[in-house]
XYZ file of C-alpha atoms in Angstrom:
781
model
C 0.000 0.000 0.000
C 1.814 3.057 -1.242
C 0.749 5.634 1.365
C 0.368 3.059 4.152
C 3.125 0.489 3.690
C 3.892 -2.527 5.820
C 6.188 -1.733 8.704
C 9.183 -3.807 9.704
C 11.476 -3.257 12.632
C 14.468 -2.151 10.621
C 17.931 -3.157 11.624
C 20.308 -0.441 10.604
C 22.949 -2.920 9.515
C 25.249 -1.747 6.755
C 24.162 -3.432 3.553
C 27.039 -4.359 1.286
C 26.290 -2.997 -2.160
C 27.729 -4.922 -5.084
C 26.316 -2.861 -7.939
C 28.769 -3.085 -10.809
C 30.923 -5.953 -9.524
C 32.595 -7.650 -12.481
C 34.859 -10.615 -13.195
C 38.242 -9.931 -14.765
C 39.102 -11.390 -18.153
C 41.857 -14.015 -18.248
C 45.241 -12.375 -18.827
C 45.941 -14.865 -21.588
C 43.215 -13.449 -23.814
C 44.586 -10.745 -26.119
C 42.612 -7.631 -27.049
C 39.852 -8.304 -24.539
C 38.508 -6.535 -21.496
C 36.710 -7.645 -18.376
C 32.997 -8.405 -18.593
C 30.163 -9.045 -16.215
C 28.224 -12.101 -17.337
C 24.691 -13.347 -16.807
C 24.294 -17.097 -16.572
C 21.453 -19.555 -16.579
C 22.223 -20.679 -13.052
C 21.447 -17.834 -10.657
C 23.682 -17.708 -7.608
C 22.182 -15.766 -4.721
C 24.141 -14.346 -1.821
C 22.530 -12.837 1.250
C 23.526 -10.133 3.692
C 23.831 -10.710 7.434
C 20.180 -9.662 7.780
C 18.957 -12.538 5.591
C 18.039 -10.227 2.706
C 19.362 -11.177 -0.733
C 22.258 -9.177 -2.088
C 20.983 -6.225 -4.195
C 22.459 -7.627 -7.427
C 20.436 -10.842 -6.997
C 17.046 -9.155 -7.045
C 14.827 -9.644 -10.064
C 13.266 -6.663 -11.818
C 10.149 -5.936 -13.866
C 9.439 -4.659 -17.383
C 7.315 -1.718 -16.297
C 6.220 0.598 -13.517
C 6.108 -0.677 -9.949
C 3.438 1.494 -8.319
C 3.543 -0.103 -4.899
C 5.572 -2.507 -2.766
C 4.436 -4.273 0.382
C 6.517 -6.438 2.727
C 5.016 -9.387 4.602
C 7.262 -11.977 6.231
C 9.871 -13.055 3.698
C 7.781 -11.811 0.804
C 7.857 -8.534 -1.051
C 4.681 -7.970 -3.055
C 4.913 -5.757 -6.142
C 2.057 -3.941 -7.866
C 2.076 -1.881 -11.022
C 1.938 -1.712 -14.785
C 4.316 -4.589 -15.565
C 3.566 -8.017 -17.016
C 6.951 -9.646 -16.460
C 9.448 -10.306 -13.657
C 12.952 -11.617 -14.324
C 16.705 -11.528 -13.675
C 18.749 -8.555 -14.851
C 20.658 -9.756 -17.928
C 21.098 -6.621 -20.026
C 19.565 -5.609 -23.346
C 20.914 -8.470 -25.445
C 22.020 -12.074 -24.899
C 22.571 -15.250 -26.933
C 20.179 -18.078 -26.087
C 20.035 -21.742 -26.955
C 18.345 -22.191 -30.348
C 16.296 -25.116 -29.084
C 15.201 -24.056 -25.605
C 15.789 -20.314 -25.387
C 17.893 -20.617 -22.221
C 20.469 -17.846 -22.115
C 24.206 -18.344 -22.264
C 26.933 -16.511 -20.337
C 27.176 -12.983 -21.670
C 28.332 -9.529 -20.518
C 25.523 -7.167 -19.600
C 24.723 -4.448 -22.151
C 23.421 -1.233 -20.589
C 21.191 0.077 -23.393
C 18.900 -1.060 -26.220
C 20.365 -3.339 -28.906
C 19.125 -2.611 -32.446
C 21.279 -4.890 -34.616
C 23.345 -8.057 -34.247
C 25.168 -10.468 -36.562
C 27.425 -13.479 -35.902
C 31.148 -12.713 -36.175
C 32.049 -15.994 -37.893
C 34.050 -17.242 -34.908
C 31.290 -18.083 -32.433
C 30.852 -14.523 -31.172
C 28.736 -11.554 -32.165
C 28.844 -8.017 -33.438
C 26.161 -5.953 -31.679
C 25.036 -2.352 -32.140
C 22.515 -0.042 -30.526
C 22.009 2.765 -28.034
C 24.253 1.530 -25.242
C 27.434 2.807 -23.614
C 28.917 -0.214 -21.877
C 29.197 -3.938 -22.478
C 30.155 -5.531 -19.211
C 32.680 -3.100 -17.759
C 34.037 -2.093 -21.178
C 33.174 1.298 -22.630
C 31.797 0.524 -26.092
C 29.455 3.348 -27.114
C 27.014 2.126 -29.741
C 28.807 -0.996 -30.980
C 30.841 -3.937 -29.682
C 32.127 -7.390 -30.525
C 31.871 -10.147 -27.938
C 33.831 -13.346 -28.438
C 32.533 -16.897 -28.161
C 34.002 -16.945 -24.644
C 31.907 -13.931 -23.616
C 34.783 -11.434 -23.638
C 34.518 -7.932 -25.060
C 37.050 -7.569 -27.878
C 38.974 -4.491 -29.010
C 36.489 -3.849 -31.869
C 35.232 -0.322 -31.217
C 33.879 1.714 -34.171
C 32.354 4.384 -31.857
C 29.433 5.633 -33.967
C 28.356 9.222 -33.363
C 24.684 8.150 -33.636
C 22.992 4.725 -33.624
C 23.856 1.898 -36.011
C 20.659 0.277 -37.356
C 22.026 -2.557 -39.540
C 25.184 -4.609 -40.097
C 26.465 -7.132 -42.645
C 29.707 -9.115 -42.987
C 31.489 -8.883 -46.303
C 34.954 -9.532 -47.741
C 35.755 -5.852 -47.153
C 34.881 -5.969 -43.443
C 31.765 -5.273 -41.407
C 29.422 -2.925 -43.256
C 27.424 -0.594 -41.004
C 24.278 1.400 -41.767
C 22.342 3.765 -39.546
C 21.855 7.315 -38.294
C 25.546 8.034 -37.719
C 27.535 10.809 -39.389
C 30.887 9.707 -37.998
C 32.764 6.687 -36.675
C 35.454 7.283 -34.035
C 35.325 10.951 -34.979
C 35.960 10.283 -38.687
C 33.194 11.474 -41.070
C 31.007 8.615 -42.316
C 27.479 9.439 -43.434
C 25.020 6.600 -42.759
C 27.175 3.937 -44.504
C 30.679 2.614 -43.842
C 32.789 -0.526 -43.698
C 35.018 -1.163 -40.683
C 37.815 -3.574 -39.890
C 36.427 -6.836 -38.384
C 39.010 -6.899 -35.565
C 39.487 -3.294 -34.483
C 36.491 -1.444 -35.915
C 38.515 1.232 -37.698
C 37.120 2.568 -40.974
C 38.152 0.690 -44.126
C 39.309 3.632 -46.213
C 39.219 1.675 -49.488
C 35.468 1.123 -49.074
C 34.026 4.360 -50.361
C 30.234 4.265 -50.375
C 28.687 7.601 -51.241
C 26.795 9.235 -48.360
C 23.030 8.898 -48.154
C 20.873 11.856 -47.212
C 19.006 9.970 -44.444
C 19.092 6.870 -42.256
C 20.057 3.422 -43.543
C 17.826 0.853 -41.817
C 18.555 -2.454 -43.547
C 21.482 -4.269 -45.170
C 21.619 -7.567 -47.045
C 24.775 -9.095 -48.534
C 24.415 -11.399 -51.524
C 26.542 -12.351 -54.541
C 29.242 -9.740 -54.160
C 26.717 -6.973 -53.530
C 25.224 -5.110 -50.574
C 21.608 -4.006 -50.731
C 20.856 -1.050 -48.475
C 17.367 0.123 -47.563
C 16.259 3.118 -45.528
C 14.717 6.565 -45.362
C 17.082 8.154 -47.911
C 16.182 9.559 -51.304
C 19.697 10.192 -52.619
C 23.055 8.412 -52.515
C 25.856 10.812 -53.260
C 24.272 13.290 -55.644
C 22.174 10.661 -57.439
C 18.501 9.817 -56.786
C 18.034 6.466 -55.026
C 14.802 6.428 -53.074
C 14.756 3.912 -50.243
C 16.974 1.302 -51.926
C 20.429 1.032 -53.451
C 22.852 -1.717 -54.464
C 26.549 -1.322 -53.676
C 29.635 -3.286 -54.627
C 30.441 -5.303 -51.503
C 34.210 -4.974 -51.903
C 34.423 -1.245 -52.747
C 31.130 0.357 -51.673
C 30.610 1.813 -55.143
C 27.005 2.378 -56.202
C 25.846 -0.095 -58.827
C 24.265 2.000 -61.633
C 22.570 -1.048 -63.179
C 20.188 -1.606 -60.263
C 17.311 0.847 -60.700
C 14.907 -0.344 -57.992
C 13.369 2.378 -55.797
C 10.461 2.878 -53.389
C 8.068 5.751 -52.692
C 8.743 5.589 -48.939
C 11.107 4.074 -46.416
C 12.478 0.565 -46.900
C 12.901 -0.967 -43.462
C 13.871 -4.525 -44.334
C 15.644 -6.297 -47.236
C 16.380 -9.929 -48.072
C 17.507 -11.805 -51.179
C 16.366 -15.141 -52.605
C 18.831 -18.060 -52.246
C 19.883 -17.857 -55.898
C 20.307 -14.082 -55.769
C 17.783 -13.450 -58.521
C 15.095 -11.671 -56.461
C 15.402 -8.833 -53.938
C 12.509 -8.594 -51.466
C 11.773 -5.382 -49.546
C 9.292 -4.210 -46.921
C 8.559 -0.855 -45.308
C 6.122 2.045 -45.428
C 6.010 2.641 -49.214
C 2.907 2.403 -51.387
C 4.653 2.232 -54.760
C 7.960 1.072 -56.237
C 9.726 1.825 -59.490
C 12.324 0.520 -61.896
C 13.649 1.374 -65.372
C 10.139 1.468 -66.839
C 8.392 3.595 -64.226
C 6.315 3.257 -61.083
C 3.850 0.520 -60.048
C 1.654 0.336 -56.921
C 2.972 -1.919 -54.143
C 1.602 -1.740 -50.602
C 4.570 -2.070 -48.205
C 5.865 -5.270 -49.832
C 7.645 -5.629 -53.156
C 10.237 -7.619 -55.093
C 12.800 -6.693 -57.756
C 14.870 -8.602 -60.241
C 18.663 -8.428 -60.073
C 18.480 -5.418 -62.402
C 15.997 -3.553 -60.190
C 12.881 -4.266 -62.220
C 9.731 -4.711 -60.056
C 8.385 -8.246 -60.329
C 4.754 -9.308 -60.300
C 5.077 -10.356 -56.629
C 2.600 -7.972 -55.017
C 1.094 -9.040 -51.665
C -0.428 -5.948 -50.047
C 0.057 -5.270 -46.318
C -2.238 -2.744 -44.638
C 0.444 -1.544 -42.210
C 4.197 -1.078 -41.926
C 6.432 -4.076 -42.673
C 9.456 -4.099 -40.362
C 10.986 -7.512 -40.937
C 11.218 -9.909 -43.870
C 13.098 -13.176 -44.394
C 13.168 -15.726 -47.213
C 13.135 -19.436 -46.348
C 16.071 -20.806 -48.366
C 14.480 -24.268 -48.517
C 11.106 -23.299 -49.990
C 11.349 -19.688 -51.163
C 8.492 -18.716 -48.828
C 8.781 -15.134 -47.638
C 7.940 -14.487 -43.974
C 6.950 -10.911 -43.190
C 6.386 -9.128 -39.884
C 5.379 -5.667 -38.785
C 2.350 -3.654 -37.714
C -0.161 -4.857 -40.319
C -3.453 -6.646 -39.718
C -4.014 -8.074 -43.180
C -1.953 -9.148 -46.178
C -3.813 -9.187 -49.504
C -7.045 -8.805 -47.479
C -6.322 -12.024 -45.543
C -6.331 -11.558 -41.768
C -2.773 -12.035 -40.549
C -2.031 -9.962 -37.460
C 1.600 -8.793 -37.563
C 3.065 -11.989 -39.061
C 2.420 -13.763 -42.350
C 3.926 -16.160 -44.870
C 3.750 -15.477 -48.597
C 4.760 -17.876 -51.365
C 7.215 -16.959 -54.115
C 4.127 -16.568 -56.309
C 2.664 -13.952 -53.941
C -0.084 -16.012 -52.274
C -0.684 -15.778 -48.523
C -0.269 -19.229 -46.945
C -2.343 -20.810 -44.187
C 0.315 -20.016 -41.578
C -1.249 -17.900 -38.810
C 0.722 -17.285 -35.605
C -2.229 -15.573 -33.879
C 0.029 -13.184 -31.994
C -1.799 -11.114 -29.383
C -1.443 -9.250 -26.096
C 1.405 -6.949 -25.071
C 2.669 -4.548 -22.446
C 4.587 -1.304 -22.836
C 6.222 1.048 -20.379
C 4.419 4.027 -18.902
C 4.689 7.553 -20.126
C 3.811 10.611 -18.076
C 0.396 10.703 -19.745
C -0.931 7.466 -18.209
C -0.836 7.742 -14.428
C -3.701 5.436 -13.408
C -3.797 2.677 -16.024
C -1.572 0.849 -18.459
C -0.723 2.826 -21.612
C -2.024 1.525 -24.945
C 0.117 -1.174 -26.514
C 0.201 -2.436 -30.117
C 1.349 -5.939 -30.955
C 4.214 -5.858 -33.442
C 6.859 -8.025 -35.079
C 10.228 -6.311 -35.463
C 12.686 -9.146 -36.165
C 12.702 -12.435 -38.110
C 15.249 -15.137 -38.889
C 14.909 -18.480 -40.686
C 17.328 -21.361 -40.188
C 17.065 -25.129 -40.655
C 13.286 -25.239 -40.884
C 12.633 -22.885 -37.968
C 11.247 -19.339 -38.088
C 12.408 -17.196 -35.161
C 10.171 -14.214 -34.353
C 10.793 -11.202 -32.121
C 8.806 -8.093 -31.329
C 6.217 -7.102 -28.772
C 3.513 -9.668 -28.030
C 2.311 -11.863 -25.175
C 1.068 -15.080 -26.711
C 0.660 -17.184 -29.818
C -2.892 -18.446 -29.835
C -3.468 -19.525 -26.230
C 0.198 -20.294 -25.496
C 2.301 -17.743 -23.629
C 5.226 -16.433 -25.661
C 6.492 -13.127 -24.300
C 8.058 -11.063 -27.147
C 9.854 -14.014 -28.795
C 8.681 -17.280 -30.356
C 9.656 -19.862 -32.969
C 7.622 -21.870 -35.484
C 8.351 -24.784 -37.779
C 8.419 -23.406 -41.317
C 6.873 -26.551 -42.760
C 3.816 -26.828 -40.508
C 3.597 -23.506 -38.688
C 3.623 -25.322 -35.355
C 4.900 -23.429 -32.333
C 8.178 -24.857 -31.026
C 9.511 -25.137 -27.464
C 11.895 -22.191 -27.991
C 10.905 -19.735 -25.276
C 13.571 -17.220 -24.190
C 10.950 -14.923 -22.597
C 12.547 -11.492 -22.908
C 10.928 -8.784 -20.824
C 10.215 -6.266 -23.584
C 10.353 -5.579 -27.339
C 12.848 -7.602 -29.375
C 14.530 -5.440 -32.040
C 16.934 -7.938 -33.575
C 17.552 -11.664 -33.939
C 20.662 -13.347 -35.330
C 21.353 -17.068 -35.680
C 24.888 -18.301 -35.051
C 26.800 -19.796 -37.947
C 26.515 -23.251 -36.365
C 22.794 -22.636 -35.593
C 23.332 -23.599 -31.943
C 22.484 -20.167 -30.560
C 20.233 -17.231 -31.394
C 21.182 -13.732 -30.371
C 18.221 -11.779 -28.973
C 18.541 -8.008 -28.583
C 16.100 -5.212 -27.955
C 14.444 -2.878 -25.444
C 14.409 -5.369 -22.563
C 16.646 -5.580 -19.501
C 15.879 -9.211 -18.733
C 15.614 -12.612 -20.421
C 14.402 -15.967 -19.021
C 11.923 -14.435 -16.573
C 8.274 -15.191 -15.844
C 4.983 -13.575 -16.847
C 3.279 -11.832 -13.931
C 0.657 -9.220 -14.796
C -0.028 -6.335 -12.433
C 1.085 -8.041 -9.234
C 3.878 -10.406 -8.198
C 5.724 -11.659 -5.140
C 9.487 -11.852 -4.607
C 11.272 -13.838 -1.916
C 13.468 -11.367 -0.016
C 15.915 -14.161 0.874
C 16.741 -14.794 -2.794
C 15.435 -11.660 -4.528
C 13.762 -13.925 -7.071
C 10.151 -14.555 -8.014
C 8.112 -16.609 -5.588
C 6.497 -19.027 -8.058
C 3.759 -20.106 -5.635
C 1.987 -16.732 -5.890
C 0.104 -15.659 -9.022
C -2.750 -13.151 -9.289
C -2.546 -11.774 -12.828
C -4.721 -8.754 -13.588
C -5.842 -7.241 -16.888
C -4.703 -3.702 -16.079
C -2.566 -1.794 -13.625
C -2.630 -2.442 -9.895
C -2.023 0.877 -8.123
C -2.086 -0.013 -4.440
C -1.835 -2.994 -2.082
C -2.927 -3.670 1.479
C -2.987 -6.734 3.706
C -6.046 -7.784 5.639
C -5.845 -7.271 9.391
C -5.062 -10.969 9.940
C -2.555 -11.039 7.035
C -4.263 -13.891 5.188
C -5.573 -11.881 2.265
C -4.037 -9.287 -0.024
C -6.224 -6.464 -1.315
C -5.568 -5.083 -4.807
C -6.728 -1.677 -6.031
C -6.398 -0.125 -9.463
C -7.915 0.149 -12.903
C -8.205 -3.594 -13.652
C -11.477 -5.378 -14.329
C -10.426 -8.994 -13.713
C -8.024 -11.017 -11.572
C -6.964 -14.455 -12.847
C -9.766 -14.141 -15.383
C -12.423 -13.615 -12.685
C -14.447 -10.404 -12.762
C -13.255 -8.122 -9.975
C -13.660 -4.523 -11.158
C -10.982 -2.250 -9.657
C -10.938 -3.751 -6.144
C -10.152 -7.352 -5.247
C -9.085 -9.676 -2.473
C -6.776 -12.637 -3.112
C -5.343 -15.313 -0.846
C -2.043 -13.835 0.301
C -0.157 -17.123 0.079
C -1.232 -18.176 -3.442
C -2.983 -15.280 -5.207
C -6.203 -17.264 -5.613
C -9.216 -14.989 -5.945
C -11.337 -14.567 -2.837
C -14.740 -15.923 -3.800
C -16.650 -13.865 -1.244
C -15.123 -10.393 -1.590
C -16.508 -8.898 -4.811
C -17.626 -5.284 -4.526
C -18.644 -3.528 -7.739
C -16.763 -0.234 -8.102
C -17.597 1.981 -11.075
C -14.219 3.676 -11.581
C -10.557 3.375 -10.619
C -9.494 2.832 -7.009
C -6.266 4.745 -6.387
C -5.510 4.181 -2.712
C -6.497 1.736 0.022
C -5.794 1.171 3.720
C -6.838 -1.408 6.306
C -7.392 -1.356 10.071
C -9.500 -3.353 12.542
C -10.951 -5.510 9.776
C -12.089 -2.557 7.675
C -10.890 -1.643 4.189
C -10.950 2.025 3.228
C -10.793 2.883 -0.481
C -10.283 6.165 -2.295
C -10.276 6.981 -5.967
C -12.232 8.198 -8.962
C -15.354 6.093 -8.342
C -18.783 7.469 -7.452
C -20.659 4.244 -6.648
C -19.859 1.028 -4.793
C -22.276 -1.902 -5.098
C -24.693 0.492 -6.791
C -24.742 2.846 -3.792
C -23.470 6.420 -4.103
C -20.073 6.840 -2.510
C -18.202 9.759 -4.026
C -14.519 8.939 -4.125
C -14.138 7.267 -0.715
C -15.784 4.271 0.927
C -15.451 1.852 3.845
C -15.976 -1.898 3.293
C -15.845 -4.879 5.608
C -12.666 -6.641 4.572
C -13.935 -10.185 5.000
C -16.981 -9.811 2.752
C -16.674 -6.616 0.713
C -19.943 -5.379 2.188
C -20.268 -1.614 1.995
C -20.529 0.241 5.293
C -23.896 1.964 5.526
C -22.728 4.356 8.251
C -19.519 5.725 6.715
C -20.083 8.562 4.220
C -17.378 11.101 3.335
C -18.350 12.183 -0.167
C -15.869 14.502 -1.858
C -16.694 16.886 -4.710
C -14.484 19.143 -6.813
C -13.778 20.417 -10.311
C -13.957 18.104 -13.300
C -11.124 17.345 -15.712
C -8.352 14.810 -16.116
C -6.354 16.003 -13.102
C -9.353 16.506 -10.822
C -11.981 13.899 -11.790
C -14.767 15.687 -9.966
C -12.861 15.868 -6.680
C -11.337 12.384 -6.519
C -9.433 11.059 -3.522
C -5.890 10.498 -4.794
C -4.495 9.158 -1.549
C -5.640 8.119 1.893
C -4.081 6.949 5.142
C -5.755 5.154 8.029
C -4.842 5.211 11.708
C -4.075 1.831 13.256
C -7.262 1.904 15.339
C -9.381 2.839 12.282
C -10.497 5.943 14.177
C -9.169 8.471 11.670
C -8.930 8.533 7.899
C -6.786 11.152 6.176
C -7.825 12.132 2.645
C -5.899 13.950 -0.059
C -6.992 15.027 -3.521
C -8.401 17.795 -5.732
C -11.686 18.010 -3.837
C -13.125 21.283 -2.560
C -15.897 19.925 -0.349
C -16.360 16.908 1.938
C -19.956 16.036 2.823
C -20.911 19.477 1.528
C -18.479 21.410 3.733
C -15.812 23.520 2.032
C -12.276 22.091 2.345
C -10.052 24.531 0.452
C -6.669 22.810 0.943
C -7.331 19.441 -0.711
C -6.748 17.593 2.566
C -9.273 16.368 5.124
C -9.427 14.332 8.306
C -12.590 12.285 8.860
C -13.697 9.847 11.520
C -13.260 6.221 10.506
C -16.610 5.259 12.003
C -18.953 7.526 10.067
C -16.921 9.750 7.696
C -17.799 12.932 9.562
C -15.205 15.695 9.443
C -12.950 15.984 12.463
C -13.282 19.391 14.193
C -9.494 19.961 14.000
C -8.412 19.968 10.357
C -4.963 20.321 8.772
C -3.788 23.067 6.431
C -0.873 25.153 5.218
C -0.976 23.676 1.715
C 0.670 25.762 -1.003
C -0.470 26.352 -4.558
C 0.656 27.608 -7.944
C -1.187 29.769 -10.424
C -3.736 27.464 -12.029
C -2.843 24.405 -9.939
C -3.741 23.477 -6.391
C -3.981 23.610 -3.584
C -4.400 19.904 -3.003
C -2.490 16.928 -1.662
C -1.630 14.135 -4.075
C 0.047 11.648 -1.678
C -0.252 10.900 2.042
C 1.770 8.680 4.367
C 1.162 8.059 8.074
C 4.128 7.176 10.275
C 4.136 3.712 11.910
C 3.309 5.197 15.321
C 0.394 7.274 13.956
C 2.107 10.478 15.115
C 3.280 12.092 11.866
C 1.385 12.580 8.635
C 3.408 13.311 5.516
C 1.974 14.766 2.338
C 2.989 16.123 -1.039
C 1.070 18.716 -3.034
C 0.352 19.026 -6.738
C 2.261 22.321 -7.001
C 4.788 23.716 -6.060
C 5.868 20.214 -4.938
C 6.129 21.008 -1.244
C 6.601 18.216 1.273
C 4.635 18.538 4.515
C 4.795 16.934 7.930
C 1.744 17.429 10.122
C 0.998 16.498 13.707
C -1.265 13.503 13.106
C -2.016 13.045 16.792
C -3.025 16.560 17.877
C -3.943 17.865 14.415
C -4.530 21.622 14.434
C -4.206 23.437 17.746
C -4.337 26.996 19.023
C -0.545 27.260 18.882
C -0.298 25.389 15.594
C -3.484 26.240 13.643
C -2.540 24.270 10.498
C -1.080 21.304 12.383
C 2.088 21.758 10.350
C 5.379 20.633 11.939
C 7.649 21.387 8.985
C 7.522 21.996 5.255
C 10.288 21.578 2.688
C 10.519 21.207 -1.087
C 11.774 19.120 -4.006
C 11.344 19.884 -7.706
C 9.135 16.828 -8.197
C 5.993 15.703 -6.401
C 5.652 12.953 -3.807
C 5.158 9.486 -5.337
C 6.705 7.116 -2.789
C 6.984 7.549 0.986
C 8.380 5.595 3.933
C 9.642 6.404 7.412
C 12.160 4.306 9.343
C 14.941 4.914 11.884
C 14.360 8.655 12.079
C 14.365 9.219 8.337
C 11.608 9.987 5.880
C 12.292 8.564 2.395
C 10.776 10.340 -0.564
C 10.247 8.921 -4.062
C 9.707 11.407 -6.856
C 10.290 12.352 -10.486
C 12.369 15.349 -9.431
C 16.107 15.907 -9.375
C 16.834 18.347 -6.524
C 15.603 19.258 -3.031
C 16.001 22.039 -0.477
C 18.685 21.209 2.077
C 16.383 22.262 4.929
C 12.905 23.734 5.463
C 12.913 27.363 4.410
C 16.330 27.137 2.743
C 16.864 28.359 -0.800
C 19.925 26.113 -1.155
C 19.289 23.022 -3.241
C 21.105 19.726 -3.529
C 20.879 17.165 -6.321
C 18.695 14.169 -5.554
C 17.865 12.024 -8.573
C 14.314 10.717 -8.062
C 14.951 9.746 -4.429
C 15.704 11.664 -1.223
C 15.806 11.250 2.543
C 14.956 13.790 5.228
C 15.319 13.867 8.989
C 11.855 13.040 10.260
C 12.322 15.374 13.223
C 13.640 18.469 11.392
C 12.989 18.022 7.668
C 16.690 18.513 6.889
C 17.935 16.746 3.778
C 20.078 13.664 4.472
C 23.104 12.730 2.374
C 23.996 9.389 0.804
C 20.806 8.223 -0.916
C 20.736 6.214 -4.141
C 20.133 7.855 -7.538
C 17.572 6.599 -10.063
C 16.904 7.399 -13.731
C 13.785 7.844 -15.931
C 11.311 10.671 -16.309
C 8.900 9.446 -13.643
C 11.390 7.874 -11.222
C 10.390 6.289 -7.897
C 6.806 5.425 -6.966
C 7.121 3.287 -3.857
C 9.398 2.650 -0.878
C 9.151 -0.143 1.702
C 11.458 -1.566 4.347
C 13.229 -4.872 4.772
C 15.784 -5.488 7.551
C 18.636 -3.026 7.073
C 17.515 -1.926 3.618
C 14.821 -0.350 1.466
C 12.859 -1.869 -1.392
C 12.257 0.810 -4.023
C 9.806 0.517 -6.908
C 9.146 2.748 -9.886
C 9.715 3.474 -13.568
C 13.518 3.471 -13.400
C 15.930 1.228 -15.299
C 19.153 2.075 -13.422
C 20.210 2.542 -9.800
C 23.420 4.515 -9.239
C 24.098 4.015 -12.947
C 23.796 0.217 -12.756
C 21.091 -1.608 -14.685
C 18.090 -2.695 -12.632
C 14.539 -2.097 -13.788
C 11.378 -1.496 -11.797
C 12.432 -2.676 -8.347
C 15.689 -2.482 -6.433
C 17.119 -2.871 -2.945
C 19.255 -0.030 -1.581
C 20.815 0.654 1.836
C 18.932 2.752 4.371
């Protein structure tokens, strides 16, 4: 429960942090550097408190909105649908099973990969480091998992690569390699990555997105319309050994070419992209995102029509069948969502992968539900009768396949290959011996498990607890345990849990995640915050009815049955609009005796009485306003005043809150409330340049999760100190404390909870102190 988290007696034992620990490369290996590797066997070490070492903890593929600690379990809630080990953005996996091999962690997205011909791989993308080696944008990793000296250092991303007799040909956004001018196309030495000066391709005027080597030639596709000073729209053929433009090939497209492949005999060049027409020596012909050319660049009669972008295309060398993937829904008016097979004659085959379901990371525009997600196929490879598929999807038919799958080319049957990456796959490459498949993309984890909206980790190992599963169909925003600890309450924007209708508020068995068959209140809009005490469940949010009875934005239910309290009414009303929702309750906190409920949100009245500060204290028995209210809330022009997050200290003495603007942080006297000497109840007020999202108090410190980057060093001080998405304050004075962890991402930290000697932090981040770890992390107190 974000504003009302579980409380543990925290031991302030120093937690050994091992972020960034790496193994050194053997001295006998020339031109290599040390690399941190991820392996199939996970070794977990624990601290003296019994909590798993921070590096052992699994992460998620999306926002963690809340964390809750109970016994040895840490429950996670949010907008994710996957939990797994941190492996980096690209790894080779077994071509039969999908189990990952040892590999140095890559710290940013991988966009292209090819085998190096010696059991290793060339990889390119938007990363900085591979293992501990600084390799901005491109690297070569040997068969032994060591980062080689190959280091072309592109100035902007590489999008495609191909091996040729001249070296490794690169295409992309770049304008330079290692500081040497190179406009979108270049060949580099296969061992060191230096530019091959004898390979002199003319510069293109826009990005190169695809490369295919065949028969002494390189076919390049992309967004360009000229190569050198000559018109070549979307497609060009180059001499593989010199880079010279081949004037014989006249094929062109009316839009971007995003993928290219060549038939086994080299006689046909297949392309896919965004174009709606192609041309050759005799003029233009209509072609909807798929086309083929002869070796001279003449459009063939092959004309399947896709109704959306084609991003990947591969020819089966055994049959000549062309597999295509992208964002389309039909090919030649035949329903084929995102993946299809087309014969060499242009007919759509019966193959239908039935790809569906996906999850994508949050943006700032989707605070209370999962953002829209479109299924897509971005990468294809064919080898030895198997089609490997990567992109963003959740299943094939009724079988779970998270973002990667493989099918038999002959029958279309789904194979056992199941690497389970956590997010979009951008590139696939099959090793020369076909034993491994390199998988690269937007993910930070491979070989994890699907868990939608809620999951449980074992704090002793940091890994998923497989005995708990309570998948939801949309985001879970808040968690709370029942008074006896046997049931876990879920609140959010979901409509079902484990396929059972439970709109926006649910109870599951805490040990297994099984849906409580008795507790089933009907709530007509999102529940944003919940709290429990003395058997009661208090809920706040955007709803206006519960079980068909009017309850504007806050309600009390009996936790065992879900029955609505007939005596508790604390209706809130306020302005309409996305940020206000008619006066919703954004956050609530409940005293341990259920006697007081603290409400925060953009409401202006409670039970008809004006409440101008967006904060209210009501009695837990009947919802009536307490005679001593809290105040002192700031505002900005056009925003506020109201409180967006509340947190009550474990002893019920201190209430913390954060406002919508100017992002003040408040501590009120939760016991005495307002008094004659303290009319607003305010104990101290300070500031950060981002609002309160996560909150937790332990050992005299108040921890603050945010999307901001700096905070005042003390209440009333104009001096600021950098604090990247996370800060700590003295709970007694409000003074900023030094030594907290730093997190990345626009929206940062959403939740903080305590385990012995440490903190569990959840949010939108992908790194902690510069080290890769997505969604959830353990940091010292």
